[in-house]
XYZ file of C-alpha atoms in Angstrom:
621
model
C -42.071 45.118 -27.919
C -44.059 42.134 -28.263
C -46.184 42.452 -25.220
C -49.719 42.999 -25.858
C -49.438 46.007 -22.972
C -49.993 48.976 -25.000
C -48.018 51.412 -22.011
C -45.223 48.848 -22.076
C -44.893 48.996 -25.442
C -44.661 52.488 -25.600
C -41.714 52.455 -22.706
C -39.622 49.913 -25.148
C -40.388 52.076 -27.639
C -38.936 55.184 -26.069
C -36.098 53.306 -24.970
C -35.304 52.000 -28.275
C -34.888 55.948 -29.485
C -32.890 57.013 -26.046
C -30.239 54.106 -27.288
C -30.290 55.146 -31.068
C -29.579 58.757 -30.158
C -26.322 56.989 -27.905
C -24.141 56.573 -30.562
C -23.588 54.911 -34.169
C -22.835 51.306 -33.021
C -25.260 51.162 -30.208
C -28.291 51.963 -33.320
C -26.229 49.003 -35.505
C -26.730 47.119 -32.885
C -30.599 47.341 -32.233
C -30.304 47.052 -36.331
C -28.930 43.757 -35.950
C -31.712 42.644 -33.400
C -34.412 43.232 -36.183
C -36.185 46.102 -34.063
C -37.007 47.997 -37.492
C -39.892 45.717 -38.265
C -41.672 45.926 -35.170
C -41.420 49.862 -35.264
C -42.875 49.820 -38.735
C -45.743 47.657 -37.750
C -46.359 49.972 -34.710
C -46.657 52.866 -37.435
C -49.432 51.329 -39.231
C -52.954 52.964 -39.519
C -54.678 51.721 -36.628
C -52.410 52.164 -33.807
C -52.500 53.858 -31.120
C -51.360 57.535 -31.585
C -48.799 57.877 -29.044
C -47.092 54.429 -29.601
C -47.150 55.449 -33.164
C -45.646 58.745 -32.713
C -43.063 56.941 -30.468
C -42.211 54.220 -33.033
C -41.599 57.201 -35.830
C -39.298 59.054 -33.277
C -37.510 55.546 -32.676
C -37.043 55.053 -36.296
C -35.952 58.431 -37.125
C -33.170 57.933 -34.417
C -32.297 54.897 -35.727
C -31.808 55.964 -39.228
C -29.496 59.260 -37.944
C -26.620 57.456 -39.069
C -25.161 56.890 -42.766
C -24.227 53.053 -41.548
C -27.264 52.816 -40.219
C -29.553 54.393 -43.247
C -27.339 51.988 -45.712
C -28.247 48.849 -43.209
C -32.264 49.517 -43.823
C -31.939 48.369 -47.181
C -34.442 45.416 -46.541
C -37.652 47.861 -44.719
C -37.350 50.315 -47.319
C -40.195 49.130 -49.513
C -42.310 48.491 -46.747
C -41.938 51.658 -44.663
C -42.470 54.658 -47.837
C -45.957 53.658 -48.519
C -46.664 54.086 -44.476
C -44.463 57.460 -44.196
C -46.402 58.581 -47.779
C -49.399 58.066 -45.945
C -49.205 59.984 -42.917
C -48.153 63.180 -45.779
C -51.404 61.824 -47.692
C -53.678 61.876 -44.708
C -52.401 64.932 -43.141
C -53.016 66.587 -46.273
C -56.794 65.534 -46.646
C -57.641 65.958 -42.922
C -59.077 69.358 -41.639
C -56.814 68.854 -38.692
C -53.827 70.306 -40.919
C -53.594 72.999 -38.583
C -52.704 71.277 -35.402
C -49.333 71.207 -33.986
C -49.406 67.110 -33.368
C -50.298 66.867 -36.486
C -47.290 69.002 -38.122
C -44.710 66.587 -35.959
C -46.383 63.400 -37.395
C -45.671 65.048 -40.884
C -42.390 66.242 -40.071
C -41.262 63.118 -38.968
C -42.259 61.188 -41.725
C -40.513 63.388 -44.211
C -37.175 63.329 -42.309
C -37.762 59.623 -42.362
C -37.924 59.662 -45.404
C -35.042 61.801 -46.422
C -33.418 59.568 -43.944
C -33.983 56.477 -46.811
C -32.803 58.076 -50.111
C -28.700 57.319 -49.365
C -28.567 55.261 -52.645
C -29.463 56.095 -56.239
C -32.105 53.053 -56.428
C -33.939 54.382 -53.144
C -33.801 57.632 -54.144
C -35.813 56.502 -57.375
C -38.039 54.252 -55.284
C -39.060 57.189 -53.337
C -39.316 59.240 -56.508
C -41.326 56.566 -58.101
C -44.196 56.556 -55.598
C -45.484 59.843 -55.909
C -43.242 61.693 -53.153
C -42.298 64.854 -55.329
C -45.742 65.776 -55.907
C -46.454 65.105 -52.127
C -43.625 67.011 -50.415
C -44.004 70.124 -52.979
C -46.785 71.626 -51.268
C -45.156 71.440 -48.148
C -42.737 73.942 -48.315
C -45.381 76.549 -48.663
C -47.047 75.427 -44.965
C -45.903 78.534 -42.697
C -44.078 75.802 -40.256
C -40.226 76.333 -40.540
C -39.698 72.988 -38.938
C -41.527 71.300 -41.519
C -40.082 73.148 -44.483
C -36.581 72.491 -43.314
C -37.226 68.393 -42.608
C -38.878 68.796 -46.524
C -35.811 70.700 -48.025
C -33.537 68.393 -46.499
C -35.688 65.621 -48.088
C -35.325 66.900 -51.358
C -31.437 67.516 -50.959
C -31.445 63.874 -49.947
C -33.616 62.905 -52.895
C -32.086 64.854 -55.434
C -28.259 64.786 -54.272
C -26.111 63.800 -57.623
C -29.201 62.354 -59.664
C -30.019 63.892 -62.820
C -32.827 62.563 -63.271
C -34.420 63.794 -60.718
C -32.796 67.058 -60.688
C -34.558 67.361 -64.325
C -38.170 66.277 -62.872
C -37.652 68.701 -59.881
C -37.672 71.371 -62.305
C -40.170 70.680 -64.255
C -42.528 69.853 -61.049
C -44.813 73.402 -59.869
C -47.551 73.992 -57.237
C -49.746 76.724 -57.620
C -48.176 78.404 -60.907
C -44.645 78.225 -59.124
C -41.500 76.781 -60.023
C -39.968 74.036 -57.370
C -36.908 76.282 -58.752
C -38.979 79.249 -57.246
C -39.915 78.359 -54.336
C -36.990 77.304 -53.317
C -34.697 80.772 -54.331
C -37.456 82.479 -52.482
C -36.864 80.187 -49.253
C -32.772 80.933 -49.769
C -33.729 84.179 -48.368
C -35.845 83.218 -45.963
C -35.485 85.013 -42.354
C -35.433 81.573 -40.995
C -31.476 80.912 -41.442
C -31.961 76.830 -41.230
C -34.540 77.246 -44.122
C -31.567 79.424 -45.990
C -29.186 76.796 -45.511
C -31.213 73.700 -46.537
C -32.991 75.741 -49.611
C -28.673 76.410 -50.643
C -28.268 72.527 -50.444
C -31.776 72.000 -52.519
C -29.967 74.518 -54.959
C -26.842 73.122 -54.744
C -28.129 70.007 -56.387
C -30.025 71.242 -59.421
C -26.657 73.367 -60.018
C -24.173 70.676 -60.066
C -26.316 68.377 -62.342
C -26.386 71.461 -64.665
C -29.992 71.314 -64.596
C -31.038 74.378 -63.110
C -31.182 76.442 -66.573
C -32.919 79.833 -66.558
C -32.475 80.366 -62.277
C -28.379 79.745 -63.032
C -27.754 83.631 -63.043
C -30.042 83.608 -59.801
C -28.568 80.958 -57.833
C -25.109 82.983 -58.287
C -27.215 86.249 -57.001
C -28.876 84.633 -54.267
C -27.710 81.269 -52.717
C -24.196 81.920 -53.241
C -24.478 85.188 -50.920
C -26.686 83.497 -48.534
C -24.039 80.782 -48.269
C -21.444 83.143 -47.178
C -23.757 85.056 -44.743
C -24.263 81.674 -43.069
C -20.543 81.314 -42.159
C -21.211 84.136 -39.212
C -24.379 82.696 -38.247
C -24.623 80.979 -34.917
C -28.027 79.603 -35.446
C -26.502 77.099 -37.842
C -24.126 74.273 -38.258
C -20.938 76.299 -39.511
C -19.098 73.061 -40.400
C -22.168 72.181 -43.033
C -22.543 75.691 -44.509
C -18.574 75.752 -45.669
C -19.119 72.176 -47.069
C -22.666 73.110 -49.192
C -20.311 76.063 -50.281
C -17.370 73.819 -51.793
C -20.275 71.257 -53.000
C -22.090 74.774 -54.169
C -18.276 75.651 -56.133
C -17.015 72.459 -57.352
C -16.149 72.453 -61.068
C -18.178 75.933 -62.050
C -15.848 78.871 -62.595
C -18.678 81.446 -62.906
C -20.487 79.984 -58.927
C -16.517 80.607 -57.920
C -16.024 84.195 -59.270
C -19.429 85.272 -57.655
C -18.194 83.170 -54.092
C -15.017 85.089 -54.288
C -17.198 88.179 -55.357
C -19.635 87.349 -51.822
C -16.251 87.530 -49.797
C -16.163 84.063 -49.504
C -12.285 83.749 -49.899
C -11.374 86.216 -47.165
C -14.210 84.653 -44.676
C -12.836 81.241 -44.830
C -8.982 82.527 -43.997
C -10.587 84.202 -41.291
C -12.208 80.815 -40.042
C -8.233 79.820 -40.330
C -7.060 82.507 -38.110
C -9.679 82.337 -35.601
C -9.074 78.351 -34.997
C -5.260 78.382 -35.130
C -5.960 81.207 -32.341
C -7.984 78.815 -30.150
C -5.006 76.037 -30.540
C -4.007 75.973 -26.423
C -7.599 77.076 -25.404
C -8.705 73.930 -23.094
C -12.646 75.530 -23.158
C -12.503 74.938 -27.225
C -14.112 71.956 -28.731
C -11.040 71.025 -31.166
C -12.104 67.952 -32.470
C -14.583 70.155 -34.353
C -12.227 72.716 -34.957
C -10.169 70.125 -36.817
C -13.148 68.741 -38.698
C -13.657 72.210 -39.676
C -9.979 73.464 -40.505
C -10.217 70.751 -42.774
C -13.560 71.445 -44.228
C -11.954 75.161 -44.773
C -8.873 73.989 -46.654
C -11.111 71.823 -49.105
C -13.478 74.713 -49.733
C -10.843 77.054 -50.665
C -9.698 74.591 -53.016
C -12.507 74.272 -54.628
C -13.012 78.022 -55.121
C -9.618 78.313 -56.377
C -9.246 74.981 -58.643
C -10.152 77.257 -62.015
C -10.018 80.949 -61.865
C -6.687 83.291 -61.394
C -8.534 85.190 -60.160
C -9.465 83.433 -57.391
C -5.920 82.187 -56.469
C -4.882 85.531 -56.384
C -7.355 86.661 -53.886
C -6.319 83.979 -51.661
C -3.194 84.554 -51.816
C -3.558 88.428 -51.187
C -5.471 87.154 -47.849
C -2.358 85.307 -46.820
C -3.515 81.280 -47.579
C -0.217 80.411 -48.112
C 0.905 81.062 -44.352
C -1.977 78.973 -43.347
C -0.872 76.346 -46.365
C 2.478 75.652 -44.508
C 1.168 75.890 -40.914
C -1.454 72.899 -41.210
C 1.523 70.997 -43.068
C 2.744 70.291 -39.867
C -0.351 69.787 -37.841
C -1.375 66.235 -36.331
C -4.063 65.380 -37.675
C -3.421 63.832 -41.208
C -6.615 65.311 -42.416
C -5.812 68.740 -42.154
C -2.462 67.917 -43.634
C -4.390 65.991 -46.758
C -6.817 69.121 -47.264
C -3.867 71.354 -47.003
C -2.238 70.011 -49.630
C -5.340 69.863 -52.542
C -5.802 73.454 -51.517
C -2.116 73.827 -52.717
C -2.426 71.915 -56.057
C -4.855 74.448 -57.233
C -3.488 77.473 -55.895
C 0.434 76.778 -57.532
C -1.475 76.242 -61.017
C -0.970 79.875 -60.975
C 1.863 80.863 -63.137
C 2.358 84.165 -61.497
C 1.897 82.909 -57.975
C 4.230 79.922 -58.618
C 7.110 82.664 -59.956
C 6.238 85.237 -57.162
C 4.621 84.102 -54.198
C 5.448 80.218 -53.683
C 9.322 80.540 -53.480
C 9.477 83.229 -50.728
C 6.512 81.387 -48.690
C 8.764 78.358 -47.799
C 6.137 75.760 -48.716
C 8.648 73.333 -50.650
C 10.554 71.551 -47.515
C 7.436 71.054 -45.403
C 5.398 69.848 -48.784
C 8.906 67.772 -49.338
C 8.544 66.260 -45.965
C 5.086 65.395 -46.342
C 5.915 63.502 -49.614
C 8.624 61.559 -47.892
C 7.008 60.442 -44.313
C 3.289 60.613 -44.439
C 0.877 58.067 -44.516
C -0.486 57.129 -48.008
C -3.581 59.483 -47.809
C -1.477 62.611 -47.524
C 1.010 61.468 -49.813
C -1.033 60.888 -52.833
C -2.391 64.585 -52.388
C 0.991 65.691 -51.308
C 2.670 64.686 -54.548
C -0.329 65.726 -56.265
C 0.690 69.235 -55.193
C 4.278 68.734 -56.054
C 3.849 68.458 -59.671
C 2.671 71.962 -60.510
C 5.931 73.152 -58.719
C 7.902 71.149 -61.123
C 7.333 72.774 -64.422
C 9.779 74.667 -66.307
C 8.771 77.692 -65.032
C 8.934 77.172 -61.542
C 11.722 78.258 -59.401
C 11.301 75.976 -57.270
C 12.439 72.806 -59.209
C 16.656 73.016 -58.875
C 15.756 73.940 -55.076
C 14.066 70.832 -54.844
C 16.674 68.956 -56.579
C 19.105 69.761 -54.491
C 17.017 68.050 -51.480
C 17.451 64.944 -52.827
C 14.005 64.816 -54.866
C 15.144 62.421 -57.524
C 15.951 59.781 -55.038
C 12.426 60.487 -53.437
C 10.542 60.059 -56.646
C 12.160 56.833 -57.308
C 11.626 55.527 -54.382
C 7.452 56.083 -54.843
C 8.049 53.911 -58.335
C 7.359 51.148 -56.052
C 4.954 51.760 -53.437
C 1.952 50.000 -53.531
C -0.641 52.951 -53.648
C -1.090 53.193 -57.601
C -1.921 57.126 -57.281
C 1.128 58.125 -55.669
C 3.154 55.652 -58.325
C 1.070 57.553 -60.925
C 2.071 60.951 -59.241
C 6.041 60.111 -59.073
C 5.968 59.451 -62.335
C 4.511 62.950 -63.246
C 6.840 64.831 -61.581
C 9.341 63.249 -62.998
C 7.779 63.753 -66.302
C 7.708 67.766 -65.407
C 11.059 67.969 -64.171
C 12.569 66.251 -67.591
C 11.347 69.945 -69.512
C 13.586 72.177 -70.837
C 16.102 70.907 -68.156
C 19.743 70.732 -68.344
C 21.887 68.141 -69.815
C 23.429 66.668 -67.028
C 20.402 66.495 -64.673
C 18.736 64.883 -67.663
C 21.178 62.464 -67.213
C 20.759 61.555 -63.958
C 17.674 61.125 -63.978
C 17.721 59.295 -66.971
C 20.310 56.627 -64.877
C 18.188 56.980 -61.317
C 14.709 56.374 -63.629
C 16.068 53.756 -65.421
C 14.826 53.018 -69.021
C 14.446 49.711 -68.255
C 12.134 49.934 -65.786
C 10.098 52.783 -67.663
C 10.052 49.555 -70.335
C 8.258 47.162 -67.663
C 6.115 49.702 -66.724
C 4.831 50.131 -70.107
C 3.633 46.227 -69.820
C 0.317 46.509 -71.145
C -0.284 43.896 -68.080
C -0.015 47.405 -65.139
C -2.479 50.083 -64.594
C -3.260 52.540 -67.351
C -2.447 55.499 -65.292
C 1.261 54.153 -64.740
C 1.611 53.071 -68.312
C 0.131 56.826 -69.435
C 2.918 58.152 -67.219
C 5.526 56.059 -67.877
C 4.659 57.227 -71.456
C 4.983 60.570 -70.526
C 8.500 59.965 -69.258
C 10.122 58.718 -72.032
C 8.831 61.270 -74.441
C 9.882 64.015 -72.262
C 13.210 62.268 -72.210
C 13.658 62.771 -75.962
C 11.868 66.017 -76.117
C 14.030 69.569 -77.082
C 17.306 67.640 -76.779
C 20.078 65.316 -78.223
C 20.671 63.131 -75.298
C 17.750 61.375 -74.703
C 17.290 59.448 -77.647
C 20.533 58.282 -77.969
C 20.115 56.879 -74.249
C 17.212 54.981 -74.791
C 18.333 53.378 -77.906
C 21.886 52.611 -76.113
C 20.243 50.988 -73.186
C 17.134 49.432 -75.315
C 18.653 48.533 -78.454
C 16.839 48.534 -81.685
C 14.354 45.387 -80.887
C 13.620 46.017 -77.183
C 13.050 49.872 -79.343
C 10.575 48.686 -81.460
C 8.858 46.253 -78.761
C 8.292 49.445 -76.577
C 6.520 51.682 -79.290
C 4.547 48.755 -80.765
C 3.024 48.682 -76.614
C 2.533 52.087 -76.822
C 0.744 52.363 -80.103
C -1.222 49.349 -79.257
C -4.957 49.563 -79.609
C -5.020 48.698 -75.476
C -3.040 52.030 -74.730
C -5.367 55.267 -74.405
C -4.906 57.713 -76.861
C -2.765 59.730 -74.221
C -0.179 56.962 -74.411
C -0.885 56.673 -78.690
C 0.205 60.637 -78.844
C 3.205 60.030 -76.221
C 4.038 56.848 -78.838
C 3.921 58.828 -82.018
C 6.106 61.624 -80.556
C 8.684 59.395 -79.028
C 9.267 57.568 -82.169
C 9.295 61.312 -83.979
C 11.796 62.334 -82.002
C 13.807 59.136 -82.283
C 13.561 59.357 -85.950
C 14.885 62.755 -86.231
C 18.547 62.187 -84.629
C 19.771 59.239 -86.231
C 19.761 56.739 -89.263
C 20.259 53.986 -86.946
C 16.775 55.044 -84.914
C 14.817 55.312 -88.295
C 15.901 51.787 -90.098
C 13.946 48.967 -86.755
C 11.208 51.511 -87.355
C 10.306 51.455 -91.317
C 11.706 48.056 -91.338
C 8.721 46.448 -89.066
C 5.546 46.826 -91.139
C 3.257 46.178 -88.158
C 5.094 49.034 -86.339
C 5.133 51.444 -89.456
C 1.672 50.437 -90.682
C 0.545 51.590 -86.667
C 2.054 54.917 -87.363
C 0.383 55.522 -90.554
C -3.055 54.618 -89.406
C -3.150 56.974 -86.793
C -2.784 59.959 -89.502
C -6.892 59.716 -90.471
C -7.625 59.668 -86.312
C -10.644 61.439 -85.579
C -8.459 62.660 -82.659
C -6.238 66.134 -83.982
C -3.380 64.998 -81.634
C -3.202 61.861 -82.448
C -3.272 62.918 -86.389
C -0.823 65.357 -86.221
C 1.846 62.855 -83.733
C 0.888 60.826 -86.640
C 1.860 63.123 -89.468
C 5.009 64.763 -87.424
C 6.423 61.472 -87.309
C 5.872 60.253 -91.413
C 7.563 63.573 -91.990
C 10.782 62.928 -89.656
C 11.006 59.283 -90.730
C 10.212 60.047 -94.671
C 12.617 63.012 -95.226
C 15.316 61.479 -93.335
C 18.681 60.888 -95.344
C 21.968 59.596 -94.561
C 24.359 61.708 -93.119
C 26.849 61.679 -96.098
C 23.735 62.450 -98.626
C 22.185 65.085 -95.871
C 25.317 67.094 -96.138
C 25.915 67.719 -100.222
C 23.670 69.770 -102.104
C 23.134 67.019 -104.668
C 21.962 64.818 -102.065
C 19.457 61.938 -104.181
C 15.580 61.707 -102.658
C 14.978 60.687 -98.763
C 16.127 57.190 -98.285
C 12.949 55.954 -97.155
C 10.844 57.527 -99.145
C 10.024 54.408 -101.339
C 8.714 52.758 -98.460
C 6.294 55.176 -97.857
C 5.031 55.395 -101.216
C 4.493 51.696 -101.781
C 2.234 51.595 -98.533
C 0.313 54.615 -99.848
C 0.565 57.460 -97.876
C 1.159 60.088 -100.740
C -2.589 59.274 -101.433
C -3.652 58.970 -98.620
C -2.372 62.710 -98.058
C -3.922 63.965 -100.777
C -7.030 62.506 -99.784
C -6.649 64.059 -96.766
C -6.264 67.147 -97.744
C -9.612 67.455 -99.866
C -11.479 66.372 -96.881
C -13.296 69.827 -96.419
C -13.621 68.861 -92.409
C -10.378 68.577 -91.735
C -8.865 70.642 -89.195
C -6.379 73.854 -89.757
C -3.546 72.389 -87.331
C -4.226 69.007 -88.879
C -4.519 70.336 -92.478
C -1.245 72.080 -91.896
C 0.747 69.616 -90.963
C -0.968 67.089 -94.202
C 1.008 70.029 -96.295
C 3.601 70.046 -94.768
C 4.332 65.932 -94.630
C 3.546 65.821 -98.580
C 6.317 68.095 -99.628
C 8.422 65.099 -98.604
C 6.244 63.224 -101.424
C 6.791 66.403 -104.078
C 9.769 66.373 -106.090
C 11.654 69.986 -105.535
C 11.500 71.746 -108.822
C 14.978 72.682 -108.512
């Protein structure tokens, strides 16, 4: 590329872009040689057209490649202002009209695109002027150019507020970018549809996209779903912009599910597991977009009953348990989320789940699969663990304790964190003597290390979890902790979980476990009140700005200031709670009645203020 030959120049050129188009490594590799320079020098004003044209073809086909986009970190402020100037120039010149001149343009806005794969290119491109460039060209009448300029402004605006925000305050011609774009969702052009979705995509997940909300629901959402049976498109992209499109927005989920977007994806299922044994079938694809399907679905169904139901009715859990067993570990991943939102479902989790024979291949998953499919495996596995679910003695009975265990000490912290929940589900409303074993196959003492405030916040949160549910509804518990703690290693493990380190997840699991402690036993209550650091911990947290946290708080003063020996507790002329002295002398009766004029003070926290200072009221009897 150095020779001074113009001819030869072009030839390396053109090789250079036959190589890039090869394959991801072969473009690292020319990336590592340092031929980006040269191709940005050949773009400069000045050179000759065709080498020019060649060098932006070269370029774009080395930057087709996420790796590869990432890798051009060091050209990027040297190549916008050239790419901003071929937009500039085309725009000015007369010669707007011409074809050449169209593919010169288009180039340098996929180029561009091409550059915005971080947040501080994105604003780099931003910064120079680009918005207020590329605008005007999605009103040309050239469908290749408006698609290279919508996928652009995906590019440019994809998860960045900012930007999303100056996007819709930006207009050409009296028009909205907002406008333009709905009106190019239903465009006859279905690449234009597709790309103006993404565009729309963006401003809706930033929650930027205001007054066009209601019509982004009414018009990209349906054009979404009319994409899936288009053949002019990439069908693997269009189910992804609709789960991107979905995620985390009930009402862009009702109207998906309202566009038929539910039973179109199950079909997508059927038709690929139909293909399975068809040698003419490109399945490597098909996988990529079984997967694609599963994660869709999941995102539709993650908040609405709705929703899950209609899946359901279309036979998703069939499909659930087929891809459980597929081979490729992706599939079996995706399968799995889709399952964690669909058993959130009360109903469905009663009705549907136990007769479609997901537990033993979800079971198997948990026990054998690599880490990936695991974490989301066990994900799924706690919302069939609840009290409600019939599915939980089932499970039992296959040895699930054992399993859980087990996970305690795997290295992948989400899984740990996931064992732990289930555990924490299974411990509700269960029955005495499975409490028990899994109080003895837990172990309390290594709940106690886990609470360290030295491991991971979502294991100590957890663990936290664990041993209230232990104690919860039930006279066992308690008593086991305190057997196999004792009364310092006790107070040691409330102190870590009422520490100012904890979250205040862990603070409200603290204040309940020692409430529910407190309420059993004399024995429980004296380590308690008798550490004032402990005590003094519990009583602070009744003025938390958090309502949970005050009312843990406030539960727990009652249980441990009405509490009275057992001889006392059982004669009617039993003298005042034996620790209520304590209580007085560090304050609290004031402090309740201070609470209690505070005007913004919650109901449920205001209730339970009135209810903790009758044990400060003498009875009038």
């Amino acid at each position: 590329m150095e020779d001074t030959d113009v001819q030869i120049r072009i030839q390396a050129t053109a090789i250079i872009s036959s190589l890039a188009h090869k394959d991801e490594d072969t473009a690292k590799q020319l990336l590592d040689e340092d031929v980006m320079g040269p191709l940005i020098t050949q773009i400069m004003p000045g050179t000759d057209p065709v080498l020019m044209e060649a060098s932006e073809r070269a370029l774009n086909a080395l930057l087709g490649y996420t790796s590869t986009r990432i890798s051009a970190e060091e050209h990027t402020s040297m190549i916008i202002p050239y790419l901003l100037s071929i937009i500039t120039e085309a725009k000015m010149s007369p010669r707007m009209y011409e074809m050449r001149v169209h593919a010169r343009v288009e180039l340098a806005v996929l180029i561009l695109g091409k550059l915005c794969v971080t947040e501080a290119r994105q604003f780099m491109v931003a910064n120079t002027g680009a918005i207020d460039l590329l605008v005007p060209l999605l009103l040309r009448g050239y469908p290749r150019l408006q698609i290279a300029t919508l996928q652009a402004f995906s590019a440019l605006s994809y998860e960045n507020m900012e930007i999303c925000r100056a996007l819709v305050t930006v207009s050409h011609k009296d028009r909205s970018f907002s406008a333009i774009v709905l009106e190019l969702a239903r465009h006859q052009d279905p690449a234009i549809r597709l790309h103006a979705c993404l565009c729309l995509s963006n401003l809706s997940r930033m929650r930027v996209a205001g007054g066009v909300s209601h019509d982004i629901q009414n018009i990209a959402v349906p054009a979404l779903v009319k994409l899936l049976h288009c053949t002019e498109v990439d069908r693997l992209q269009v189910i992804k912009a609709l789960g991107y499109l979905c995620h985390e927005d009930a009402d862009i989920q009702l109207a998906a599910k309202g566009a038929g977007a539910i039973s179109d994806l199950i079909k997508i299922l059927t038709e690929i597991e139909g293909q399975e044994g068809d040698d003419f079938v490109d399945h490597e694809l098909n996988i990529l977009t079984m997967k694609a399907v599963f994660l869709t679905l999941g995102t539709i169904v993650s908040v609405g009953e709705e929703c899950r139901t209609n899946a359901v009715e279309n036979k998703v859990l069939a499909h659930l348990v087929r891809a459980m067993g597929h081979r490729d570990n992706g599939i079996k991943a995706a399968a799995c989320l889709c399952t964690q939102y669909i058993v959130r479902s009360v109903p469905i989790c009663r009705t549907h789940v136990p007769e479609s024979g997901i537990l033993k291949p979800l079971l198997g998953l948990v026990r054998h699969a690599t880490s990936d499919v695991q974490v989301t495996a066990t994900a799924a596995l706690i919302n069939l663990l609840p009290e409600f679910s019939p599915l939980r003695f089932e499970a039992l009975k296959e040895g699930l304790i054992d399993t859980l265990v087990q996970l305690f000490d795997v290295e992948n912290i989400l899984i740990r964190r996931n064992a732990l929940w289930c555990v924490r589900n299974l411990l509700c409303k269960i029955n005495d003597e499975t409490r028990m074993e899994i109080i003895d196959k837990v172990d309390i003492e290594r709940l106690f290390k886990l609470l360290n405030p030295d491991e991971e916040l979502l294991i100590r949160e957890q663990a936290a979890g664990v041993l209230q549910n232990i104690t919860a509804e039930n006279d066992i518990g308690a008593p086991a902790i305190f057997e196999r703690l004792g009364s310092e290693r006790l107070v040691e493990l409330l102190k870590r979980m009422l520490s100012p380190r904890a979250n205040t997840a862990i603070h409200i699991h603290g204040l309940y476990l020692a409430n529910n402690m407190a309420v059993l036993s004399e024995s429980h209550c004296d380590p308690i009140i008798k550490d004032r650091e402990l005590i003094q911990a519990i009583i602070g947290y009744a003025t938390s700005s958090v309502s949970e946290v005050s009312i843990g708080s406030l539960w727990c003063i009652t249980s441990l200031a009405s509490h009275k020996k057992a001889s006392e507790a059982e004669t009617e002329d039993a003298e005042e709670p034996q620790y209520l002295a304590e209580f007085t002398e560090l304050g609290v009766q004031l402090m309740l009645e201070n609470m209690l004029n505070d005007s913004s003070l919650c109901l449920g926290v205001r209730d339970r203020v009135k209810g903790c200072l009758d044990c400060f009221i003498p009875s009038e009897d």
